[in-house]
Tab-separated table of C-alpha atoms in Angstrom:
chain	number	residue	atom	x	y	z
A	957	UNK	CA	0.000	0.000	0.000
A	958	UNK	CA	1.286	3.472	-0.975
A	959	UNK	CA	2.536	6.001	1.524
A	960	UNK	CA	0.836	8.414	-0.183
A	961	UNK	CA	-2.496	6.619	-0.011
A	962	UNK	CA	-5.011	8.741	2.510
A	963	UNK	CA	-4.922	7.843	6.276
A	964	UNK	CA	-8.534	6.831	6.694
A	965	UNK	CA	-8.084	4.580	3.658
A	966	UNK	CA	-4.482	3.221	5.325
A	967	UNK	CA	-6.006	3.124	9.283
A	968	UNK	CA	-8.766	1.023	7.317
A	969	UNK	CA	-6.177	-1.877	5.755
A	970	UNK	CA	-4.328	-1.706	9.240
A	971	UNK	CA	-7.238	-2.903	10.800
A	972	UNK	CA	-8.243	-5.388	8.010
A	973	UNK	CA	-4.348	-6.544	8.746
A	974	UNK	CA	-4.846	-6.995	12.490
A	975	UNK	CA	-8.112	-8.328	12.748
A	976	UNK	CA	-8.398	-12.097	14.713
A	977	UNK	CA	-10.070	-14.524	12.483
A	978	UNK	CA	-11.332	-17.842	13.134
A	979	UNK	CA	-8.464	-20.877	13.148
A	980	UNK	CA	-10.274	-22.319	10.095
A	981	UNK	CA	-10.152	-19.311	7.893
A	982	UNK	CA	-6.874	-19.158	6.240
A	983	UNK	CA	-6.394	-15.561	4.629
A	984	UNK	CA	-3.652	-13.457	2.610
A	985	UNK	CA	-3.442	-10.117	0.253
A	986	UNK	CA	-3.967	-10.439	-3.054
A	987	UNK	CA	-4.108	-8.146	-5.804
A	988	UNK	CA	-6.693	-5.904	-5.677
A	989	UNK	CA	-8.560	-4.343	-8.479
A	990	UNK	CA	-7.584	-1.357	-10.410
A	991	UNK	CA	-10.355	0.550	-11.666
A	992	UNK	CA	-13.100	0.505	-9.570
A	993	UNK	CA	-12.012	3.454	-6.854
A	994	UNK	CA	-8.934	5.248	-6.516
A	995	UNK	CA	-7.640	2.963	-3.628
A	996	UNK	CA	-8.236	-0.617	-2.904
A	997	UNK	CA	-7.086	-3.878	-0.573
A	998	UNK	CA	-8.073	-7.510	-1.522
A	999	UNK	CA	-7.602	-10.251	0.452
A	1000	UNK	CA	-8.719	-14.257	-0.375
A	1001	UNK	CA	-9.465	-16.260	2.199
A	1002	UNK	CA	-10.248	-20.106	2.415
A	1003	UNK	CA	-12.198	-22.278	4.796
A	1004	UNK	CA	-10.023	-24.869	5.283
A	1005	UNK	CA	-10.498	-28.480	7.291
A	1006	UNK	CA	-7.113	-30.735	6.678
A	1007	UNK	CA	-6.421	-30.586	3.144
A	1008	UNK	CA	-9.924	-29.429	1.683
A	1009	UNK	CA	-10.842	-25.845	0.821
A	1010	UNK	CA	-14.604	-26.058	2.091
A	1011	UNK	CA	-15.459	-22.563	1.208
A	1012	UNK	CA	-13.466	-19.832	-0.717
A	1013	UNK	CA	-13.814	-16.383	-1.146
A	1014	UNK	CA	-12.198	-12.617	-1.851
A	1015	UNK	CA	-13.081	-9.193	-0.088
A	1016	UNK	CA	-12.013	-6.249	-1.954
A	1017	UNK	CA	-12.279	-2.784	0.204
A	1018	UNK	CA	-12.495	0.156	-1.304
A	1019	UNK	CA	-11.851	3.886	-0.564
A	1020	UNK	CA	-12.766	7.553	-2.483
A	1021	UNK	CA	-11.981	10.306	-0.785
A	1022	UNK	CA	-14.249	12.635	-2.778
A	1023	UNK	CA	-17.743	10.021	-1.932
A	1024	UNK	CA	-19.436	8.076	-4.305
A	1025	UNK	CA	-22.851	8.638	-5.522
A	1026	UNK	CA	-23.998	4.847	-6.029
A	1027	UNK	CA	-22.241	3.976	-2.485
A	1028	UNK	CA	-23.449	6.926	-0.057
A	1029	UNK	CA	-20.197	7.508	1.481
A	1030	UNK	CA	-16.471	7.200	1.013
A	1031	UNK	CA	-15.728	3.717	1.334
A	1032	UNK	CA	-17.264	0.381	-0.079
A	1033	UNK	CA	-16.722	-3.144	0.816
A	1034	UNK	CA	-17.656	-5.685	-1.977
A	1035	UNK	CA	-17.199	-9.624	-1.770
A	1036	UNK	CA	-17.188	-12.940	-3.815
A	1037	UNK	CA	-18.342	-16.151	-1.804
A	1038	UNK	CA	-17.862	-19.999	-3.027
A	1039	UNK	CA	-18.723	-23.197	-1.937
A	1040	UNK	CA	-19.990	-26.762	-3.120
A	1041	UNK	CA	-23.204	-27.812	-2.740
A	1042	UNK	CA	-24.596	-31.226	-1.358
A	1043	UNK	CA	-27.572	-32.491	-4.198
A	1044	UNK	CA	-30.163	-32.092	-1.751
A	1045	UNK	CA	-29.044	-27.938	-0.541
A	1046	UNK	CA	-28.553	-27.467	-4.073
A	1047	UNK	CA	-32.523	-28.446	-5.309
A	1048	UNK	CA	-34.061	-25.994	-2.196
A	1049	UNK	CA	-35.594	-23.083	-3.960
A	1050	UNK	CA	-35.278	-21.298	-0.993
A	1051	UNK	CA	-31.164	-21.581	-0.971
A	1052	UNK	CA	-30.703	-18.261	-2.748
A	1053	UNK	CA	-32.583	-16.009	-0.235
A	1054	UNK	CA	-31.225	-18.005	2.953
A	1055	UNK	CA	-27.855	-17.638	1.529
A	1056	UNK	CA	-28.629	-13.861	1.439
A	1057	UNK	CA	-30.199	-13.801	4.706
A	1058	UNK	CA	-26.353	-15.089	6.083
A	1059	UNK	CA	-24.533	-12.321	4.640
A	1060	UNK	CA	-26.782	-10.206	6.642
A	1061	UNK	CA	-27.221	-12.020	9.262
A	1062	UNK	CA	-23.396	-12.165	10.202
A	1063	UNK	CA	-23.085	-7.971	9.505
A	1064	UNK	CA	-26.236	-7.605	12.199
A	1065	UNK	CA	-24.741	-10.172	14.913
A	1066	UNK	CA	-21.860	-8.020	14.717
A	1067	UNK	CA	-23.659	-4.831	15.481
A	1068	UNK	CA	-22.884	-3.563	11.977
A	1069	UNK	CA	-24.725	-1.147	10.145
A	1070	UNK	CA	-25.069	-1.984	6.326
A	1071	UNK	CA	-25.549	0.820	4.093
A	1072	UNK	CA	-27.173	0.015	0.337
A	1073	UNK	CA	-26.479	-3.621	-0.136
A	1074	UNK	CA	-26.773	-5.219	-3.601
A	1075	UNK	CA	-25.531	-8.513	-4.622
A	1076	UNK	CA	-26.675	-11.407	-6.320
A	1077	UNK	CA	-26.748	-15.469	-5.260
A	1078	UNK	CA	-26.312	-17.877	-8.191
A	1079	UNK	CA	-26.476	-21.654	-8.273
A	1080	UNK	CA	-24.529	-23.274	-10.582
A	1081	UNK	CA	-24.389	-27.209	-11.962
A	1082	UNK	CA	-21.806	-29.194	-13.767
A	1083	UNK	CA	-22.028	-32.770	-15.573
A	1084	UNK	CA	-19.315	-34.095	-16.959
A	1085	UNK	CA	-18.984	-36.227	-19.983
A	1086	UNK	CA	-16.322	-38.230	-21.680
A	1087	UNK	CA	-12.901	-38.898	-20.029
A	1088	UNK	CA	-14.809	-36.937	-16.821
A	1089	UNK	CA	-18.129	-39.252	-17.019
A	1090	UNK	CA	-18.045	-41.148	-14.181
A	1091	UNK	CA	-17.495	-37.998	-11.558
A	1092	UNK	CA	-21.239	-36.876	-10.183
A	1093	UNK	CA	-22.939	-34.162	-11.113
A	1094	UNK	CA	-21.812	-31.262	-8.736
A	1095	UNK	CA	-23.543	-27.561	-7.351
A	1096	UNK	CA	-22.063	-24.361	-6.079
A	1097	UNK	CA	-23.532	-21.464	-4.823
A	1098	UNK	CA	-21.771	-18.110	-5.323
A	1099	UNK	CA	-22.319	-14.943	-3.464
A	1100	UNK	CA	-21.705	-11.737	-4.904
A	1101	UNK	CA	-22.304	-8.665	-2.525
A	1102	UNK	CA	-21.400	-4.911	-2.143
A	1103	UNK	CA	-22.436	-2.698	0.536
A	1104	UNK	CA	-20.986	0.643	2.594
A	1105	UNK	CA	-19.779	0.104	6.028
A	1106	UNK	CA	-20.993	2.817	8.261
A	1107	UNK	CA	-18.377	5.141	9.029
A	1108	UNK	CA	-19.384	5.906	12.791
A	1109	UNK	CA	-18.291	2.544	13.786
A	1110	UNK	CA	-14.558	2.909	14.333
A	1111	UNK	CA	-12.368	6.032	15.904
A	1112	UNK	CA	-12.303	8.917	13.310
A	1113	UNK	CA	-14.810	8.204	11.001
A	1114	UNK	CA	-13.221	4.833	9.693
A	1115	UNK	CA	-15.207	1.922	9.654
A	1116	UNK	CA	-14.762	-0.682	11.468
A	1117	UNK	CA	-13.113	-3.210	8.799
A	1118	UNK	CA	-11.820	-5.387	11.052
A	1119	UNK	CA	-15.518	-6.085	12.365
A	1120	UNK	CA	-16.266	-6.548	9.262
A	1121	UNK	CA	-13.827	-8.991	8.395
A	1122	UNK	CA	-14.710	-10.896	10.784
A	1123	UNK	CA	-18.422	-10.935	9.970
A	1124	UNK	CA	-17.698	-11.563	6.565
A	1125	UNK	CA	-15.393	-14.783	7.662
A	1126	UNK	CA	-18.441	-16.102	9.679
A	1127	UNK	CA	-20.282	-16.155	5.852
A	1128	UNK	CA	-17.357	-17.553	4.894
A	1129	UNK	CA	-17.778	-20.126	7.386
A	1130	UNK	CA	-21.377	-20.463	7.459
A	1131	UNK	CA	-21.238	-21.386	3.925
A	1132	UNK	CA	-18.915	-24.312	4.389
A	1133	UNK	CA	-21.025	-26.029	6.830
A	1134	UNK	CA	-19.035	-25.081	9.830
A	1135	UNK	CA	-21.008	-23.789	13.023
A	1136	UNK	CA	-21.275	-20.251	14.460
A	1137	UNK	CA	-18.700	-19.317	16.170
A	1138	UNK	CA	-20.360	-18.755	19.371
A	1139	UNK	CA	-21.108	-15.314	18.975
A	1140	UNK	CA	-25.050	-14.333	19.180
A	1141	UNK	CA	-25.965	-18.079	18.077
A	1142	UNK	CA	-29.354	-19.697	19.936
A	1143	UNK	CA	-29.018	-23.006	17.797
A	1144	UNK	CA	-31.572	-21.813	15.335
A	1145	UNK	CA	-29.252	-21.090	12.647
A	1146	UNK	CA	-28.564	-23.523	9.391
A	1147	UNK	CA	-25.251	-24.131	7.770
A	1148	UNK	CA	-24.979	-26.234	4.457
A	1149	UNK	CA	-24.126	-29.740	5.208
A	1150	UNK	CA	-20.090	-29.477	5.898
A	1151	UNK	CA	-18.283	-31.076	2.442
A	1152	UNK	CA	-15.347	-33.290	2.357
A	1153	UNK	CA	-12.485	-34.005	-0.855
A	1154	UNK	CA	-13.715	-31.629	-3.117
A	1155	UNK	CA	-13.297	-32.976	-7.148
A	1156	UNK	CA	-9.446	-32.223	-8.720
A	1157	UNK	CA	-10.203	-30.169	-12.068
């Protein structure tokens, strides 16, 4: 990250950089994109249990100084979620708006305000054929998500990103099949069905 980059934009990627996660999220920077806001921080992150990615996913923050109509405010948090499905999770017609309910879920048990959220949940399906025929036919689900984290949750009008972070890995989580953490769970929430040895491409 550039020295020159503004120091609400930098306090916001220290905090991203501290933040605790869960021991089964396994997290580093990656490249973020270029033209969507003059400053930005990616980082992927994978559930992982043993060898298997359960759940995979990228968070992209990003900061202009000068506000943004379309995000009302200066800063914008915007997210890619993946994970296989189990047949049975994969033919409930309710998946996509439970899916959707997580996302916000895990921003409200964090006491996180989420300012105009738009995304989109696809389900996806593969057969193979050929030298692939005798793998089963498999299902993901992909979140896509944007919203604006409020900027009265941290110390001088940064966001809390680290909060957000975490709520964000508790999707991440959620979506693999893995319980909640602990935090604000009353045993009425669902995860997918946790899946093992996903298929080598």
């Amino acid at each position: 990250m550039a020295e020159s980059a503004p120091l609400p934009f930098r306090a916001a990627v220290d905090a991203l950089r501290g933040a605790r996660l869960r021991p089964e999220i396994e997290i580093d920077p990656t490249r973020p994109p270029q033209r969507l806001a003059p400053y930005a921080y990616a980082l992927e992150a994978a559930v992982v249990d043993g060898e298997d990615d359960l759940a995979d996913g990228r968070l992209v923050l990003l900061h202009d100084p000068a506000g943004h109509d379309a995000w009302h405010g200066t800063f914008r948090l915007v997210t890619l979620v993946r994970a296989e499905l189990e047949p049975e999770m994969a033919a409930d017609p309710l998946l996509p708006e439970v899916c959707w309910s997580w996302l916000t879920g895990a921003l409200q048990a964090r006491g996180l305000v989420c300012g105009a959220p738009s995304g989109t949940v696809t389900r996806a399906g593969s057969h193979y054929f050929g030298g692939l025929s005798e793998r089963p036919p498999a299902s993901q689900i992909e979140i896509r998500a944007s919203w604006t984290p409020s900027p009265g949750e941290g110390s001088g009008g940064v966001p809390d990103t680290a909060a957000h972070l975490a709520a964000w890995c508790d999707l991440l989580c959620q979506v693999a099949g893995l319980p909640p953490a602990g935090q604000g769970g009353d045993g009425s929430v669902v995860s997918l069905p946790q899946r093992r040895g996903p298929q080598s491409p």
